[in-house]
CSV table of C-alpha atoms in Angstrom, one decimal:
chain,number,residue,atom,x,y,z
A,1,UNK,CA,-47.0,-26.0,-54.4
A,2,UNK,CA,-48.7,-27.6,-51.4
A,3,UNK,CA,-50.2,-25.7,-48.6
A,4,UNK,CA,-48.9,-26.7,-45.1
A,5,UNK,CA,-51.6,-28.4,-43.0
A,6,UNK,CA,-52.4,-27.2,-39.6
A,7,UNK,CA,-52.0,-30.0,-37.1
A,8,UNK,CA,-55.3,-31.2,-35.7
A,9,UNK,CA,-55.8,-31.9,-32.1
A,10,UNK,CA,-56.7,-35.5,-31.2
A,11,UNK,CA,-60.4,-36.0,-30.4
A,12,UNK,CA,-59.7,-37.7,-27.0
A,13,UNK,CA,-57.1,-37.7,-24.3
A,14,UNK,CA,-55.2,-40.9,-23.6
A,15,UNK,CA,-57.6,-41.5,-20.6
A,16,UNK,CA,-60.6,-41.4,-23.0
A,17,UNK,CA,-62.0,-38.0,-22.2
A,18,UNK,CA,-63.2,-36.0,-25.2
A,19,UNK,CA,-61.1,-32.9,-25.9
A,20,UNK,CA,-63.3,-29.8,-26.2
A,21,UNK,CA,-63.1,-28.2,-29.7
A,22,UNK,CA,-60.4,-25.5,-30.0
A,23,UNK,CA,-62.4,-23.7,-32.7
A,24,UNK,CA,-66.0,-23.8,-33.9
A,25,UNK,CA,-69.4,-22.5,-33.0
A,26,UNK,CA,-70.2,-21.2,-29.6
A,27,UNK,CA,-72.6,-24.1,-29.1
A,28,UNK,CA,-69.9,-26.7,-30.1
A,29,UNK,CA,-67.5,-25.1,-27.6
A,30,UNK,CA,-70.0,-25.0,-24.7
A,31,UNK,CA,-71.2,-28.6,-25.3
A,32,UNK,CA,-67.6,-29.8,-25.8
A,33,UNK,CA,-66.5,-28.3,-22.4
A,34,UNK,CA,-69.6,-29.7,-20.7
A,35,UNK,CA,-68.9,-33.2,-22.1
A,36,UNK,CA,-65.2,-32.9,-21.0
A,37,UNK,CA,-66.2,-32.1,-17.4
A,38,UNK,CA,-68.8,-34.9,-17.4
A,39,UNK,CA,-66.1,-37.3,-18.5
A,40,UNK,CA,-63.7,-36.0,-15.9
A,41,UNK,CA,-66.2,-36.8,-13.1
A,42,UNK,CA,-66.6,-40.3,-14.4
A,43,UNK,CA,-62.8,-40.6,-14.7
A,44,UNK,CA,-62.4,-39.7,-11.0
A,45,UNK,CA,-64.6,-42.7,-10.1
A,46,UNK,CA,-63.0,-45.2,-12.4
A,47,UNK,CA,-61.4,-48.2,-10.8
A,48,UNK,CA,-62.9,-47.6,-7.3
A,49,UNK,CA,-65.2,-49.9,-5.4
A,50,UNK,CA,-68.4,-48.9,-3.6
A,51,UNK,CA,-66.6,-48.6,-0.2
A,52,UNK,CA,-64.0,-46.2,-1.7
A,53,UNK,CA,-66.6,-43.9,-3.4
A,54,UNK,CA,-68.2,-43.5,0.0
A,55,UNK,CA,-65.1,-42.2,1.8
A,56,UNK,CA,-65.1,-38.6,3.0
A,57,UNK,CA,-62.0,-36.4,2.8
A,58,UNK,CA,-61.9,-35.2,6.4
A,59,UNK,CA,-64.2,-34.4,9.3
A,60,UNK,CA,-66.6,-32.7,9.4
A,61,UNK,CA,-67.2,-33.0,5.6
A,62,UNK,CA,-69.6,-35.7,4.4
A,63,UNK,CA,-68.7,-35.1,0.7
A,64,UNK,CA,-68.1,-38.3,-1.2
A,65,UNK,CA,-67.5,-39.2,-4.9
A,66,UNK,CA,-70.8,-41.2,-4.8
A,67,UNK,CA,-72.6,-38.2,-3.4
A,68,UNK,CA,-71.1,-36.0,-6.2
A,69,UNK,CA,-72.3,-38.3,-8.9
A,70,UNK,CA,-75.8,-38.4,-7.4
A,71,UNK,CA,-75.8,-34.6,-6.9
A,72,UNK,CA,-74.8,-34.0,-10.6
A,73,UNK,CA,-77.6,-36.3,-11.7
A,74,UNK,CA,-80.0,-34.0,-9.8
A,75,UNK,CA,-78.3,-30.9,-11.4
A,76,UNK,CA,-78.7,-32.4,-14.9
A,77,UNK,CA,-82.4,-33.1,-14.2
A,78,UNK,CA,-83.1,-29.8,-12.7
A,79,UNK,CA,-81.6,-27.6,-15.4
A,80,UNK,CA,-82.6,-29.5,-18.5
A,81,UNK,CA,-85.9,-31.1,-17.6
A,82,UNK,CA,-87.4,-28.7,-15.0
A,83,UNK,CA,-85.9,-25.3,-16.0
A,84,UNK,CA,-85.5,-25.5,-19.8
A,85,UNK,CA,-88.2,-28.1,-20.7
A,86,UNK,CA,-90.7,-26.9,-18.0
A,87,UNK,CA,-91.4,-30.5,-16.8
A,88,UNK,CA,-92.7,-31.2,-13.4
A,89,UNK,CA,-90.4,-34.1,-12.4
A,90,UNK,CA,-89.5,-35.2,-8.9
A,91,UNK,CA,-85.9,-35.3,-7.6
A,92,UNK,CA,-83.9,-38.3,-8.9
A,93,UNK,CA,-83.1,-39.4,-5.4
A,94,UNK,CA,-84.9,-39.1,-2.1
A,95,UNK,CA,-83.0,-36.0,-1.1
A,96,UNK,CA,-83.2,-33.2,-3.6
A,97,UNK,CA,-79.5,-32.5,-3.5
A,98,UNK,CA,-78.5,-36.1,-4.1
A,99,UNK,CA,-75.7,-36.1,-1.6
A,100,UNK,CA,-77.3,-38.5,0.9
A,101,UNK,CA,-76.0,-42.0,0.5
A,102,UNK,CA,-78.3,-45.0,0.4
A,103,UNK,CA,-76.6,-48.2,1.6
A,104,UNK,CA,-78.4,-50.1,-1.2
A,105,UNK,CA,-77.3,-47.8,-4.0
A,106,UNK,CA,-73.8,-48.4,-5.3
A,107,UNK,CA,-71.6,-46.5,-7.8
A,108,UNK,CA,-72.7,-48.4,-10.9
A,109,UNK,CA,-76.4,-47.7,-10.2
A,110,UNK,CA,-75.7,-44.0,-9.5
A,111,UNK,CA,-73.6,-43.7,-12.7
A,112,UNK,CA,-76.3,-45.4,-14.7
A,113,UNK,CA,-78.9,-42.9,-13.4
A,114,UNK,CA,-76.5,-40.0,-14.0
A,115,UNK,CA,-75.9,-41.1,-17.6
A,116,UNK,CA,-79.6,-41.4,-18.2
A,117,UNK,CA,-80.1,-37.8,-17.0
A,118,UNK,CA,-77.3,-36.7,-19.3
A,119,UNK,CA,-79.0,-38.4,-22.2
A,120,UNK,CA,-82.3,-36.8,-21.5
A,121,UNK,CA,-80.6,-33.4,-21.2
A,122,UNK,CA,-78.9,-33.9,-24.6
A,123,UNK,CA,-82.2,-34.8,-26.2
A,124,UNK,CA,-83.9,-31.7,-24.8
A,125,UNK,CA,-81.0,-29.5,-25.6
A,126,UNK,CA,-80.9,-30.6,-29.3
A,127,UNK,CA,-84.1,-28.8,-30.1
A,128,UNK,CA,-83.2,-25.5,-28.4
A,129,UNK,CA,-81.3,-22.5,-29.5
A,130,UNK,CA,-78.7,-20.9,-27.2
A,131,UNK,CA,-81.0,-17.9,-27.0
A,132,UNK,CA,-84.0,-20.0,-26.0
A,133,UNK,CA,-85.2,-19.6,-22.4
A,134,UNK,CA,-86.6,-21.5,-19.5
A,135,UNK,CA,-87.6,-20.4,-16.0
A,136,UNK,CA,-85.9,-21.2,-12.7
A,137,UNK,CA,-88.3,-23.2,-10.6
A,138,UNK,CA,-86.8,-23.1,-7.1
A,139,UNK,CA,-86.7,-20.3,-4.6
A,140,UNK,CA,-85.3,-17.8,-4.1
A,141,UNK,CA,-85.2,-17.2,-7.9
A,142,UNK,CA,-88.4,-19.0,-9.0
A,143,UNK,CA,-89.8,-17.6,-12.2
A,144,UNK,CA,-86.6,-15.8,-13.3
A,145,UNK,CA,-86.0,-16.3,-17.0
A,146,UNK,CA,-82.7,-17.9,-18.0
A,147,UNK,CA,-81.2,-18.6,-21.4
A,148,UNK,CA,-79.9,-22.0,-22.7
A,149,UNK,CA,-76.5,-20.3,-23.0
A,150,UNK,CA,-76.5,-19.4,-19.3
A,151,UNK,CA,-77.6,-22.9,-18.3
A,152,UNK,CA,-74.7,-24.4,-20.3
A,153,UNK,CA,-72.2,-22.0,-18.8
A,154,UNK,CA,-73.6,-22.7,-15.3
A,155,UNK,CA,-73.3,-26.4,-15.8
A,156,UNK,CA,-69.7,-26.1,-16.9
A,157,UNK,CA,-69.0,-24.1,-13.8
A,158,UNK,CA,-70.9,-26.6,-11.6
A,159,UNK,CA,-68.9,-29.6,-13.0
A,160,UNK,CA,-65.6,-27.8,-12.9
A,161,UNK,CA,-66.1,-26.8,-9.2
A,162,UNK,CA,-67.2,-30.3,-8.2
A,163,UNK,CA,-64.4,-31.9,-10.3
A,164,UNK,CA,-62.0,-29.9,-8.0
A,165,UNK,CA,-63.7,-31.6,-5.1
A,166,UNK,CA,-63.4,-35.0,-6.9
A,167,UNK,CA,-59.7,-34.4,-7.3
A,168,UNK,CA,-59.2,-34.0,-3.6
A,169,UNK,CA,-61.5,-37.0,-2.8
A,170,UNK,CA,-59.7,-39.3,-5.2
A,171,UNK,CA,-56.3,-38.2,-3.9
A,172,UNK,CA,-57.4,-39.0,-0.4
A,173,UNK,CA,-58.8,-42.4,-1.4
A,174,UNK,CA,-55.8,-43.8,-3.3
A,175,UNK,CA,-53.3,-41.0,-4.0
A,176,UNK,CA,-54.3,-40.6,-7.7
A,177,UNK,CA,-53.9,-37.1,-8.9
A,178,UNK,CA,-54.2,-35.3,-12.2
A,179,UNK,CA,-56.7,-33.7,-14.5
């Protein structure tokens, strides 16, 4: 008698984004969801030119897809290098939040920088347990201890919120909608 097999979920969606694991360790789930949201941001920028990723949704907002990519590069650097690894590193871009647009910096450059920050974060994260801690470096919470687990949950939240913004921006640019 053969045992029926449980169907397995595919490892990626048709658009190429990784599907977060449906079962497994807490770490695998957290890292899987973070990778999914990172890929979603990149998907929202796919197929657009530099002029399109500089478009704002409506006055008075200055939010752009390019600004979101830059901001999330800053977020990656801050939480993994500054907070968890305790490194004294400067902001990635001139403005600490990353939202300001430089006429000389296009989408491909910003994505390359963002990908490098993700790679550095993964390297640093690999050696840390979820219970490991770092210290917040910016006011008003400078010095507060924070766990690796908390940082991963916060980054998932940060990406999910900004991916909602990216959905609106992309729909405004060319009508594309979806997850």
